[in-house]
PDB file of C-alpha atoms in Angstrom:
ATOM      1  CA  MET A   1     131.742  85.319  97.703  1.00  0.00           C
ATOM      2  CA  PRO A   2     130.094  85.247 101.658  1.00  0.00           C
ATOM      3  CA  THR A   3     128.503  82.605 102.821  1.00  0.00           C
ATOM      4  CA  CYS A   4     125.749  81.838 106.081  1.00  0.00           C
ATOM      5  CA  SER A   5     126.799  79.176 108.539  1.00  0.00           C
ATOM      6  CA  SER A   6     124.863  76.256 109.378  1.00  0.00           C
ATOM      7  CA  GLU A   7     124.016  78.185 112.793  1.00  0.00           C
ATOM      8  CA  GLN A   8     122.944  80.915 110.879  1.00  0.00           C
ATOM      9  CA  LEU A   9     120.636  79.366 108.528  1.00  0.00           C
ATOM     10  CA  LEU A  10     119.223  77.436 111.478  1.00  0.00           C
ATOM     11  CA  GLU A  11     118.620  80.666 113.696  1.00  0.00           C
ATOM     12  CA  LYS A  12     116.782  82.330 110.984  1.00  0.00           C
ATOM     13  CA  ASN A  13     114.588  79.374 109.997  1.00  0.00           C
ATOM     14  CA  VAL A  14     115.700  80.248 106.362  1.00  0.00           C
ATOM     15  CA  ALA A  15     115.001  76.692 104.544  1.00  0.00           C
ATOM     16  CA  SER A  16     111.505  76.617 106.425  1.00  0.00           C
ATOM     17  CA  GLN A  17     110.589  80.438 104.748  1.00  0.00           C
ATOM     18  CA  TRP A  18     112.022  79.131 101.732  1.00  0.00           C
ATOM     19  CA  ILE A  19     110.241  75.892 100.927  1.00  0.00           C
ATOM     20  CA  ALA A  20     107.027  77.376 102.797  1.00  0.00           C
ATOM     21  CA  MET A  21     107.120  79.892  99.992  1.00  0.00           C
ATOM     22  CA  HIS A  22     107.555  77.353  97.396  1.00  0.00           C
ATOM     23  CA  GLU A  23     104.767  75.499  98.582  1.00  0.00           C
ATOM     24  CA  TYR A  24     102.572  78.616  98.504  1.00  0.00           C
ATOM     25  CA  ILE A  25     103.384  79.330  95.112  1.00  0.00           C
ATOM     26  CA  TRP A  26     102.648  75.991  93.709  1.00  0.00           C
ATOM     27  CA  SER A  27      99.000  75.848  95.787  1.00  0.00           C
ATOM     28  CA  PRO A  28      96.287  75.267  93.774  1.00  0.00           C
ATOM     29  CA  GLN A  29      94.514  77.650  96.628  1.00  0.00           C
ATOM     30  CA  ASN A  30      96.833  80.624  96.423  1.00  0.00           C
ATOM     31  CA  PRO A  31      96.225  83.575  93.450  1.00  0.00           C
ATOM     32  CA  PHE A  32      99.911  82.833  91.480  1.00  0.00           C
ATOM     33  CA  TYR A  33      98.247  79.069  90.402  1.00  0.00           C
ATOM     34  CA  LEU A  34      97.038  80.268  87.051  1.00  0.00           C
ATOM     35  CA  CYS A  35     100.223  81.816  86.728  1.00  0.00           C
ATOM     36  CA  LEU A  36     103.173  78.890  87.426  1.00  0.00           C
ATOM     37  CA  GLU A  37     104.787  78.720  83.908  1.00  0.00           C
ATOM     38  CA  VAL A  38     105.399  82.769  83.520  1.00  0.00           C
ATOM     39  CA  ASN A  39     109.372  83.297  84.664  1.00  0.00           C
ATOM     40  CA  TYR A  40     108.769  81.181  88.128  1.00  0.00           C
ATOM     41  CA  THR A  41     111.621  79.461  87.807  1.00  0.00           C
ATOM     42  CA  LYS A  42     113.820  82.855  87.165  1.00  0.00           C
ATOM     43  CA  ILE A  43     112.557  84.795  89.495  1.00  0.00           C
ATOM     44  CA  SER A  44     112.502  82.360  92.164  1.00  0.00           C
ATOM     45  CA  ALA A  45     116.126  81.727  91.195  1.00  0.00           C
ATOM     46  CA  ALA A  46     116.829  85.542  91.925  1.00  0.00           C
ATOM     47  CA  VAL A  47     116.815  85.236  95.626  1.00  0.00           C
ATOM     48  CA  SER A  48     118.713  82.239  96.650  1.00  0.00           C
ATOM     49  CA  LEU A  49     119.653  81.291 100.502  1.00  0.00           C
ATOM     50  CA  PHE A  50     122.196  83.366 101.011  1.00  0.00           C
ATOM     51  CA  ASP A  51     119.946  86.303 100.599  1.00  0.00           C
ATOM     52  CA  LEU A  52     117.826  84.889 103.186  1.00  0.00           C
ATOM     53  CA  CYS A  53     120.198  84.660 105.376  1.00  0.00           C
ATOM     54  CA  SER A  54     122.021  87.684 105.098  1.00  0.00           C
ATOM     55  CA  THR A  55     119.234  90.191 105.794  1.00  0.00           C
ATOM     56  CA  ASP A  56     117.701  91.113 108.867  1.00  0.00           C
ATOM     57  CA  ASP A  57     114.218  90.911 107.404  1.00  0.00           C
ATOM     58  CA  THR A  58     113.631  87.867 105.285  1.00  0.00           C
ATOM     59  CA  GLN A  59     109.896  88.468 104.908  1.00  0.00           C
ATOM     60  CA  LYS A  60     110.612  91.650 103.012  1.00  0.00           C
ATOM     61  CA  VAL A  61     112.858  89.589 100.264  1.00  0.00           C
ATOM     62  CA  LEU A  62     110.236  87.023 100.620  1.00  0.00           C
ATOM     63  CA  CYS A  63     107.553  89.849  99.653  1.00  0.00           C
ATOM     64  CA  LEU A  64     109.747  90.982  96.897  1.00  0.00           C
ATOM     65  CA  VAL A  65     110.397  87.935  94.801  1.00  0.00           C
ATOM     66  CA  LEU A  66     106.670  87.620  95.052  1.00  0.00           C
ATOM     67  CA  GLU A  67     105.742  91.491  93.694  1.00  0.00           C
ATOM     68  CA  ALA A  68     108.098  90.815  90.838  1.00  0.00           C
ATOM     69  CA  TYR A  69     106.260  87.176  90.125  1.00  0.00           C
ATOM     70  CA  ALA A  70     103.262  88.923  90.779  1.00  0.00           C
ATOM     71  CA  ALA A  71     104.263  91.816  88.110  1.00  0.00           C
ATOM     72  CA  ALA A  72     105.302  89.116  85.666  1.00  0.00           C
ATOM     73  CA  CYS A  73     102.138  87.496  85.950  1.00  0.00           C
ATOM     74  CA  GLN A  74     100.399  90.905  85.202  1.00  0.00           C
ATOM     75  CA  ASN A  75     102.511  91.842  82.415  1.00  0.00           C
ATOM     76  CA  ALA A  76     101.835  88.269  80.610  1.00  0.00           C
ATOM     77  CA  GLN A  77      97.984  89.286  81.022  1.00  0.00           C
ATOM     78  CA  ILE A  78      97.423  86.872  83.759  1.00  0.00           C
ATOM     79  CA  GLN A  79      94.885  88.106  86.209  1.00  0.00           C
ATOM     80  CA  ILE A  80      95.967  86.986  89.765  1.00  0.00           C
ATOM     81  CA  GLY A  81      93.780  87.717  92.735  1.00  0.00           C
ATOM     82  CA  GLU A  82      95.029  89.332  95.937  1.00  0.00           C
ATOM     83  CA  TRP A  83      98.144  88.131  97.703  1.00  0.00           C
ATOM     84  CA  ARG A  84      98.803  90.361 100.196  1.00  0.00           C
ATOM     85  CA  ASN A  85      96.747  91.265 103.288  1.00  0.00           C
ATOM     86  CA  GLY A  86      96.805  92.705 107.216  1.00  0.00           C
ATOM     87  CA  THR A  87      99.415  90.304 108.240  1.00  0.00           C
ATOM     88  CA  PHE A  88     101.426  89.386 104.786  1.00  0.00           C
ATOM     89  CA  CYS A  89     103.262  91.643 102.479  1.00  0.00           C
ATOM     90  CA  LEU A  90     101.804  94.696 103.970  1.00  0.00           C
ATOM     91  CA  PHE A  91     101.708  97.135 101.120  1.00  0.00           C
ATOM     92  CA  PRO A  92     100.552 101.097 101.106  1.00  0.00           C
ATOM     93  CA  PRO A  93      97.654 101.576  98.977  1.00  0.00           C
ATOM     94  CA  ILE A  94      99.221 104.243  97.424  1.00  0.00           C
ATOM     95  CA  LEU A  95     102.178 102.043  96.134  1.00  0.00           C
ATOM     96  CA  LEU A  96      99.773  99.459  95.110  1.00  0.00           C
ATOM     97  CA  ILE A  97      98.379 101.755  92.258  1.00  0.00           C
ATOM     98  CA  LEU A  98     101.774 103.305  91.105  1.00  0.00           C
ATOM     99  CA  ILE A  99     103.398  99.605  90.579  1.00  0.00           C
ATOM    100  CA  ARG A 100     100.012  98.312  88.937  1.00  0.00           C
ATOM    101  CA  SER A 101     100.131 101.418  86.740  1.00  0.00           C
ATOM    102  CA  ILE A 102     104.356 100.622  85.989  1.00  0.00           C
ATOM    103  CA  ILE A 103     103.482  96.984  85.338  1.00  0.00           C
ATOM    104  CA  CYS A 104     102.289  98.211  81.641  1.00  0.00           C
ATOM    105  CA  PHE A 105     105.737  99.002  81.106  1.00  0.00           C
ATOM    106  CA  LEU A 106     107.315  95.361  82.131  1.00  0.00           C
ATOM    107  CA  PRO A 107     109.191  93.867  79.620  1.00  0.00           C
ATOM    108  CA  THR A 108     107.478  90.388  78.214  1.00  0.00           C
ATOM    109  CA  GLU A 109     110.378  88.421  78.993  1.00  0.00           C
ATOM    110  CA  TRP A 110     112.875  88.423  82.162  1.00  0.00           C
ATOM    111  CA  PRO A 111     116.652  88.906  80.768  1.00  0.00           C
ATOM    112  CA  LEU A 112     118.610  85.812  82.655  1.00  0.00           C
TER     113      LEU A 112
END
């Protein structure tokens, strides 16, 4: 199994980004706060520090985790606020419409 060196972890600031994502999710001021119980552990466990270290675009990986979490929340009928903005996890409007229409078909339980 490939690993990241401590130098790579430091260079890419992986631990800080991982911690920042979790702090964001658990903050009462974020749009996901009402949805903390919904599959968060399974979804956040899907991406590891290695995933962040081995990519050239850690922001994209973190955004993919948040996208999966947002879909799980919406699938559980929990409304979340807008979490994308002009500088964080940009998303083309047409793709946003497509994802929102696909959410209806997601399973209620995510397999382990």
